[in-house]
Short mmCIF file of C-alpha atoms in Angstrom, two decimals:
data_model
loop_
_atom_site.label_atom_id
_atom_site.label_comp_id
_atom_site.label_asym_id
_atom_site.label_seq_id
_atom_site.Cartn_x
_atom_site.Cartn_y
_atom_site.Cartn_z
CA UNK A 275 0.00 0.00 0.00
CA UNK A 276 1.37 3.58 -1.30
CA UNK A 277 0.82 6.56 1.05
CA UNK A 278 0.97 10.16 -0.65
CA UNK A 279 1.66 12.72 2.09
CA UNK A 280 2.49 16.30 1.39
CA UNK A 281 5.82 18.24 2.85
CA UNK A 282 5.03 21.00 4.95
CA UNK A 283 7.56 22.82 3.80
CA UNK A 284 6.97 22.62 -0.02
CA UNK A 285 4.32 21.38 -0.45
CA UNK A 286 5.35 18.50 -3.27
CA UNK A 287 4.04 15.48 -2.69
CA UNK A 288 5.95 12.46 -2.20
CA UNK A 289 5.72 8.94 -1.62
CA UNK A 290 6.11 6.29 1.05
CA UNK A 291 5.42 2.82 1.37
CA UNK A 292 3.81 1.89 4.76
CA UNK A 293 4.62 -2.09 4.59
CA UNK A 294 8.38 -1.57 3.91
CA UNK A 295 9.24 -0.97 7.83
CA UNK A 296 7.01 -4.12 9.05
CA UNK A 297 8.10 -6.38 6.12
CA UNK A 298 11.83 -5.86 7.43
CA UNK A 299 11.04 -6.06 10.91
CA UNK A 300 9.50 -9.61 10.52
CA UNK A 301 12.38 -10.66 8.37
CA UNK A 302 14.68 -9.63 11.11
CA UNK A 303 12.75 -11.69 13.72
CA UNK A 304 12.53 -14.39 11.46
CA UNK A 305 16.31 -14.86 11.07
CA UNK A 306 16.39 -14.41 14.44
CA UNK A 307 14.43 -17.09 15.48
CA UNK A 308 16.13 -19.73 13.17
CA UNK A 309 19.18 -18.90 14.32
CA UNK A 310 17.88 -19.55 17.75
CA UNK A 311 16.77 -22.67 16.90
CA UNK A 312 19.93 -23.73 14.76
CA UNK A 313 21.62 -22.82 18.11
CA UNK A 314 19.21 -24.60 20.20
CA UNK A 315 20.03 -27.86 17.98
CA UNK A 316 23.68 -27.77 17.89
CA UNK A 317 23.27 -27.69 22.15
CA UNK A 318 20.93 -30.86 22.12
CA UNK A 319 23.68 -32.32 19.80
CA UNK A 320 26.80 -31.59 21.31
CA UNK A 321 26.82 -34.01 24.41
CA UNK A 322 26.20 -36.84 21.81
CA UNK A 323 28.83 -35.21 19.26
CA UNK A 324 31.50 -34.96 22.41
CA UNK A 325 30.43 -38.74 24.11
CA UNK A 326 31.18 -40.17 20.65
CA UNK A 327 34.19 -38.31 19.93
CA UNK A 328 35.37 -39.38 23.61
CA UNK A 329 34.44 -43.18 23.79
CA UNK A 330 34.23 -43.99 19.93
CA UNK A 331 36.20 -41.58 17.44
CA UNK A 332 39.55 -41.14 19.68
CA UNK A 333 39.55 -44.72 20.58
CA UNK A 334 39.61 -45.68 16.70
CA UNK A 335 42.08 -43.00 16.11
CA UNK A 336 44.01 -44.37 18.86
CA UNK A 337 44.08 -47.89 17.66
CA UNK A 338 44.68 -47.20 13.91
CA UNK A 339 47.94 -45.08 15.45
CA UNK A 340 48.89 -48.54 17.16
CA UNK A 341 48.52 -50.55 14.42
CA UNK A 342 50.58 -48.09 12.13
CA UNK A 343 53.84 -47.46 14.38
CA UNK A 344 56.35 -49.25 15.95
CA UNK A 345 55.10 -49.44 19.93
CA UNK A 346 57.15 -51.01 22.73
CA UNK A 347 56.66 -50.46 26.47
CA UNK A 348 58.70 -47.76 26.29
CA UNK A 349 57.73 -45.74 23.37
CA UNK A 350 54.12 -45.70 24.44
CA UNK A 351 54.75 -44.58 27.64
CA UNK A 352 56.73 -41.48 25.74
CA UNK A 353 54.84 -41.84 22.56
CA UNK A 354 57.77 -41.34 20.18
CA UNK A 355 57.08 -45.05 18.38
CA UNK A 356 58.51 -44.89 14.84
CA UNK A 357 56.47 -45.14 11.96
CA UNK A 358 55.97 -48.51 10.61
CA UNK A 359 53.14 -48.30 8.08
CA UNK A 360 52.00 -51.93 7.43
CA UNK A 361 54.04 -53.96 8.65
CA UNK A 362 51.83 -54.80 12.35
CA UNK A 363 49.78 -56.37 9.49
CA UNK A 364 52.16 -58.21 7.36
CA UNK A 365 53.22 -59.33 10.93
CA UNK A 366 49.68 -61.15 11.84
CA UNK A 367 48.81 -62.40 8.49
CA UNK A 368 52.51 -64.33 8.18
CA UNK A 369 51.80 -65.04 11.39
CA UNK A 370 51.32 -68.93 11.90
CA UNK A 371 48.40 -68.49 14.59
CA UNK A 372 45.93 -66.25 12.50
CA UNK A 373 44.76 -69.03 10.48
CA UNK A 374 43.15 -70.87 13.83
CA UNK A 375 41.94 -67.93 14.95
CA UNK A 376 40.09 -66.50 11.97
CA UNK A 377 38.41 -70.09 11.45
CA UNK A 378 37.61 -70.25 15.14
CA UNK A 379 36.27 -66.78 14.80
CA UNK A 380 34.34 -67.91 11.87
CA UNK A 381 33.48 -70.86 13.17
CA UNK A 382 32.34 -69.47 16.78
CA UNK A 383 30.51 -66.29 14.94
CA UNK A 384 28.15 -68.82 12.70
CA UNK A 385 27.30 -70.75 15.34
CA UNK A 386 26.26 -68.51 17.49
CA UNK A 387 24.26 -66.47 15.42
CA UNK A 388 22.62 -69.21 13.46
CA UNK A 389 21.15 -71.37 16.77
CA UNK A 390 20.68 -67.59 18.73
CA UNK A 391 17.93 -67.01 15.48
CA UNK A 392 16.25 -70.55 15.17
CA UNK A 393 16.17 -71.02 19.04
CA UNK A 394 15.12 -67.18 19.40
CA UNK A 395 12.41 -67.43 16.48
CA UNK A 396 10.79 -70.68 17.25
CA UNK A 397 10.44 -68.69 21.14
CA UNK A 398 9.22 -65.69 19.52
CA UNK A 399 6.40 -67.99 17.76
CA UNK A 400 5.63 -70.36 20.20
CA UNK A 401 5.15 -66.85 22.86
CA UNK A 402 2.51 -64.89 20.23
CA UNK A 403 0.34 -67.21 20.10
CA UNK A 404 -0.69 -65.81 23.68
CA UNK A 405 -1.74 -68.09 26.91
CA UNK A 406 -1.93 -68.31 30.46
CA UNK A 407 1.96 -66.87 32.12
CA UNK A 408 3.17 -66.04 28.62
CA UNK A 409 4.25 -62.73 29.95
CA UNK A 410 6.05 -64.40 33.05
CA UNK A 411 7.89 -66.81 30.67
CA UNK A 412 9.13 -64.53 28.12
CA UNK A 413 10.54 -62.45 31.24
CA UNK A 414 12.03 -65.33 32.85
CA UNK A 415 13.71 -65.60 29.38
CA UNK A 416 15.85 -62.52 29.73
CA UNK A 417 17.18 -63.38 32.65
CA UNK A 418 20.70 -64.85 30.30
CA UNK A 419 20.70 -61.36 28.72
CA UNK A 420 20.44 -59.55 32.12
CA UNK A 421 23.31 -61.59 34.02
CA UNK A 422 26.62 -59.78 33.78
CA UNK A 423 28.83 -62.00 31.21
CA UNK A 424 30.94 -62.60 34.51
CA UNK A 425 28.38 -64.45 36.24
CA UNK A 426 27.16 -66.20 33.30
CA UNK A 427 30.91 -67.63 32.37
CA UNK A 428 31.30 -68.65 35.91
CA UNK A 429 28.25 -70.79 36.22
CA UNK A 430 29.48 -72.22 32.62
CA UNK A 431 32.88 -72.69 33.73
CA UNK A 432 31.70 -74.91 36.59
CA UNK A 433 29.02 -76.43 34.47
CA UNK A 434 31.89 -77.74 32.25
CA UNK A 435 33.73 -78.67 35.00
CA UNK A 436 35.37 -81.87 34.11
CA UNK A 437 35.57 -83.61 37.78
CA UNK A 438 32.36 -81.75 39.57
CA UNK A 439 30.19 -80.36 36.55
CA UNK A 440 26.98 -81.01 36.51
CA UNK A 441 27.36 -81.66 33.05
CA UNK A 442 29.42 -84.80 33.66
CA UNK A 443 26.97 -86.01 36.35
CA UNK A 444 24.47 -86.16 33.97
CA UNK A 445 25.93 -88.16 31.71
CA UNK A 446 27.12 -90.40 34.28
CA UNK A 447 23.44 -91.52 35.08
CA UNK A 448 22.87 -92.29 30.92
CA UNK A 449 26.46 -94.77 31.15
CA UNK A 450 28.54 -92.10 29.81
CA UNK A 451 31.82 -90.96 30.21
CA UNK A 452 33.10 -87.59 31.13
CA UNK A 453 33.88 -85.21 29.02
CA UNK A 454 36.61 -82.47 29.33
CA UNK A 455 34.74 -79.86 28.38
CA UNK A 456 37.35 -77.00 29.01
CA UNK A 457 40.57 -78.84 29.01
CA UNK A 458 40.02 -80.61 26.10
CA UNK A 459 41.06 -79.51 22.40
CA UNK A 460 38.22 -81.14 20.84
CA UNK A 461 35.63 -79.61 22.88
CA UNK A 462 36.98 -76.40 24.41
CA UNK A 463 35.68 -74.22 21.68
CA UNK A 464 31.91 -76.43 21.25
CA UNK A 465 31.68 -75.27 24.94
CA UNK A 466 32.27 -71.68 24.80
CA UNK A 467 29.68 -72.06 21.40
CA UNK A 468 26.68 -73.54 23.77
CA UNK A 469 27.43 -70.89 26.59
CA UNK A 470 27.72 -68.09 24.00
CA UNK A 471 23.95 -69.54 22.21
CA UNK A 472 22.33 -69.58 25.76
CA UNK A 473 22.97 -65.84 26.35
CA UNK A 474 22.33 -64.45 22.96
CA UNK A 475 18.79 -66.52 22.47
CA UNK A 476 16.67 -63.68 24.66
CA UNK A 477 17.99 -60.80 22.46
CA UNK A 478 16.90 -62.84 19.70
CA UNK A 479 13.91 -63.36 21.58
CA UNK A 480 12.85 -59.97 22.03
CA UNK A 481 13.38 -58.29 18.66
CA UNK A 482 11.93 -60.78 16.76
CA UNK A 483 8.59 -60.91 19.08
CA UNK A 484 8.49 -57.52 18.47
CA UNK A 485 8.69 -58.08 14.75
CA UNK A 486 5.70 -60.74 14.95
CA UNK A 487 3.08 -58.59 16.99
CA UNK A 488 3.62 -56.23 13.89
CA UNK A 489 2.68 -58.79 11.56
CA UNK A 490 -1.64 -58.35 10.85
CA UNK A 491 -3.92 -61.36 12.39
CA UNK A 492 -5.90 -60.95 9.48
CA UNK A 493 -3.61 -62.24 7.29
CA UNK A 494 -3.04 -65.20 9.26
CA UNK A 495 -7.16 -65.94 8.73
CA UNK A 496 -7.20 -64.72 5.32
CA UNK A 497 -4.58 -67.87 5.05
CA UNK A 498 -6.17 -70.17 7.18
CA UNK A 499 -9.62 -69.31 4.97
CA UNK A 500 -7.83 -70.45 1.92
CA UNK A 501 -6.85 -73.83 3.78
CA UNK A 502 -3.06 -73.52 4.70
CA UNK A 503 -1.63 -75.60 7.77
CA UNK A 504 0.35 -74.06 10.31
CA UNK A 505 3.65 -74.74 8.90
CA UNK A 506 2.46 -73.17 5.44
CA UNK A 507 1.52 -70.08 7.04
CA UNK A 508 5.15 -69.56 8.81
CA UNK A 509 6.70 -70.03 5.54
CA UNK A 510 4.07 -67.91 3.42
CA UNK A 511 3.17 -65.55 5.89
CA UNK A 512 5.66 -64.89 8.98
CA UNK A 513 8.87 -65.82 7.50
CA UNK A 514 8.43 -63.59 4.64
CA UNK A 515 7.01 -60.41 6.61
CA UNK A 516 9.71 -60.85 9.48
CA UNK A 517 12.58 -60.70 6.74
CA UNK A 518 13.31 -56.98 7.49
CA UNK A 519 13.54 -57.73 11.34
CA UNK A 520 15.38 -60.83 10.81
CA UNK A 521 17.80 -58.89 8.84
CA UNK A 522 19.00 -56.35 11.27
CA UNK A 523 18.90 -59.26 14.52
CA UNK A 524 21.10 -61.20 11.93
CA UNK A 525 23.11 -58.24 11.79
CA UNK A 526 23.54 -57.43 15.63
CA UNK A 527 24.15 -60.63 16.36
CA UNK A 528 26.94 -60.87 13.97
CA UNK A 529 28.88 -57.97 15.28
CA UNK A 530 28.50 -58.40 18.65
CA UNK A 531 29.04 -62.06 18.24
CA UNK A 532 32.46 -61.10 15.81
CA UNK A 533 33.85 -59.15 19.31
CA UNK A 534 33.13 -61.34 22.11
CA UNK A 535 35.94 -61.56 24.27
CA UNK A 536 35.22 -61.90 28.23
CA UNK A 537 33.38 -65.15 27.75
CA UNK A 538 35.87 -66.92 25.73
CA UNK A 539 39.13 -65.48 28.07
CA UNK A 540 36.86 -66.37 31.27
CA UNK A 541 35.92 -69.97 29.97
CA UNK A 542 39.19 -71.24 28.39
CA UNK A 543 41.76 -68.04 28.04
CA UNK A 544 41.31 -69.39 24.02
CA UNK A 545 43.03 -72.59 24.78
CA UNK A 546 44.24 -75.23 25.62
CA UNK A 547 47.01 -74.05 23.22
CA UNK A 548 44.89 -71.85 20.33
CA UNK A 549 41.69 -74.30 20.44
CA UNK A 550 39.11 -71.54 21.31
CA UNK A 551 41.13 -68.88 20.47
CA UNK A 552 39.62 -66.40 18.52
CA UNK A 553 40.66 -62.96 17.04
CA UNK A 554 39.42 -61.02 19.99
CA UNK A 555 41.24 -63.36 22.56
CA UNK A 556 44.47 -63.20 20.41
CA UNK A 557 44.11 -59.29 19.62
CA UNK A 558 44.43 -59.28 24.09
CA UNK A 559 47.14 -62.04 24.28
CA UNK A 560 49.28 -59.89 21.73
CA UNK A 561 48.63 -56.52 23.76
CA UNK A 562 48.56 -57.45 27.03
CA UNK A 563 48.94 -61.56 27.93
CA UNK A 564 52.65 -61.31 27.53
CA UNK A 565 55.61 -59.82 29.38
CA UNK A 566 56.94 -57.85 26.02
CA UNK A 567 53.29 -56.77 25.02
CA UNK A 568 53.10 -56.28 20.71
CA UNK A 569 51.24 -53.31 20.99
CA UNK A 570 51.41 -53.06 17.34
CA UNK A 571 50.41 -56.30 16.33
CA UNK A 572 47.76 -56.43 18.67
CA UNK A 573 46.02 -53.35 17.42
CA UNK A 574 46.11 -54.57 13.88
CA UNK A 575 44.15 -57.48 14.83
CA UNK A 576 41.57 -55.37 16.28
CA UNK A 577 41.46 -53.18 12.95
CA UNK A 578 40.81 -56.47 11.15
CA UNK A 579 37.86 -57.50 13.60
CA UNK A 580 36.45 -54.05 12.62
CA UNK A 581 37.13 -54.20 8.67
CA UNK A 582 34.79 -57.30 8.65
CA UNK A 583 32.41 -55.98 11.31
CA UNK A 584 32.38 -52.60 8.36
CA UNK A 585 32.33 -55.31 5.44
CA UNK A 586 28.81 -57.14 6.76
CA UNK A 587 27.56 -53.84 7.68
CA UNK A 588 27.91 -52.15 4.68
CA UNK A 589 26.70 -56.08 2.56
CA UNK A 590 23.69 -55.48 5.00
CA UNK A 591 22.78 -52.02 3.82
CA UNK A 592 23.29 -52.87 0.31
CA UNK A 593 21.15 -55.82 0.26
CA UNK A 594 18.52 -53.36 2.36
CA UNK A 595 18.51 -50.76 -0.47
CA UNK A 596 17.70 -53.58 -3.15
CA UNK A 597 14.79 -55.08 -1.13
CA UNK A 598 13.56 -51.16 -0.86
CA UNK A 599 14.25 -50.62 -4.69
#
């Protein structure tokens, strides 16, 4: 809107535009108030940005600096290592003891993972069908995943005991022998397997209960309608709708699996010898379970462990964007 006033001085006319002064004013307040909230944003973010900077980004910086320079006892207390480049890594691949321990890792990571899902799904099924204590039973099921990993290795450890395992005593009242479950190369690394199942089959549990309450009842009628049995509709119905859930437990378990450590080192220290060892137990024995620690060495192993954790991860978001495509 134009507004014609007059000069009392002259007399001539001029103009003015009345909407100029308000227009600017709520452009003003406008930045204003972004900026506020751009600021109010970057304070909600910076306790994440600084925790994972702190515990995650350093530690990774940290442990590719290891793996590149030459460390010994003295040179990482001053921190003056020389540079080595790769050679921590030629070191563990000519190394006679990474074969074992990237099959065991294999080996112990398969497992795991693939008994954790059936055991967890056939729970998740057999719990959504709904009855009488189902909620009791499904919480009595966490109580693996709740134990500290201590505990739980403990109880295993004298579960496996070879003399006063209840293990043994069981088999004693069937006629059978005992079996050295720790102590023995044949069977050290089957044990720490079962223990490691036992506590991963709640997590498993849970997220793929979750998945199933998602799923629609009415599809399961629609298919019972058109005369499939109960083992047709899992395959035709819940195995197919539970894929993307499956995916990501698949997923968690694998990298959490690919890193356990405390169980293995409290159950058998990876042996006897390099039976049960695994990466993670032999990253620790190269660091720290010797009087002239291989700092170097040690860390390298770790930067593998996290090259194939990164390798699935990215396969799993690859395979994610196809399904979505």
């Amino acid at each position: 809107m134009t507004i014609i006033r007059t000069d009392r001085h002259d007399g001539r006319p001029r103009a003015r535009t009345g909407a100029s002064a308000p227009v600017a004013t709520g452009s003003v307040q406008q930045r204003r108030q972004r900026r506020a909230s751009r600021f109010t944003a970057l304070a909600f973010l910076a306790p994440l940005t600084i925790y994972l900077a702190v515990f995650y980004v350093y530690p990774l910086y940290r442990n590719l600096d290891l793996s590149l320079r030459d460390y010994t006892v003295s040179s990482f207390v001053t921190g003056d290592a020389p540079f080595s480049g790769l050679d921590n890594f030629r070191t563990v691949l000519d190394d006679p003891a990474f074969g074992p321990a990237l099959t065991h890792t294999m080996v112990f990571t398969l497992a795991s993972i693939v008994c954790q899902y059936t055991a967890g799904l056939a729970l998740a099924v057999f719990f959504n069908r709904g009855f009488r204590l189902s909620a009791t039973l499904r919480a009595l099921f966490l109580i693996p995943w709740l134990l500290p990993l201590i505990v739980s290795a403990s109880t295993w450890s004298w579960m496996f005991n070879s003399e006063s395992g209840v293990l043994n005593y069981g088999l004693s009242l069937v006629g059978a022998g005992p079996v050295d479950w720790l102590s023995s190369p044949d069977w050290s690394l089957t044990s720490v397997i079962i223990a490691n199942i036992w506590i991963g089959i709640p997590f498993n549990l849970v997220i793929l209960y979750s998945g199933l309450q998602n799923i629609p009842a009415e599809l399961y009628e629609a298919a019972s309608l058109d005369g499939a049995n109960p083992w047709q509709q899992f395959w035709r119905v819940t195995f197919p709708l539970l894929r993307p859930v499956s995916a990501i437990t698949l997923l968690l378990g694998l990298v959490y699996t690919l890193k356990v450590f405390d169980l293995i080192w409290i159950m058998t220290r990876g042996g006897p010898g390099d039976s049960s060892s695994t990466l993670a137990t032999w990253s620790y024995k190269l660091g720290y379970g010797t009087l002239l620690p291989k700092f170097g060495p040690g860390a390298a192993v770790g930067n593998i462990l996290i090259l194939i954790a990164l390798a699935f991860g990215l396969l799993y978001i690859r395979v994610q964007r196809k399904q979505e495509a």
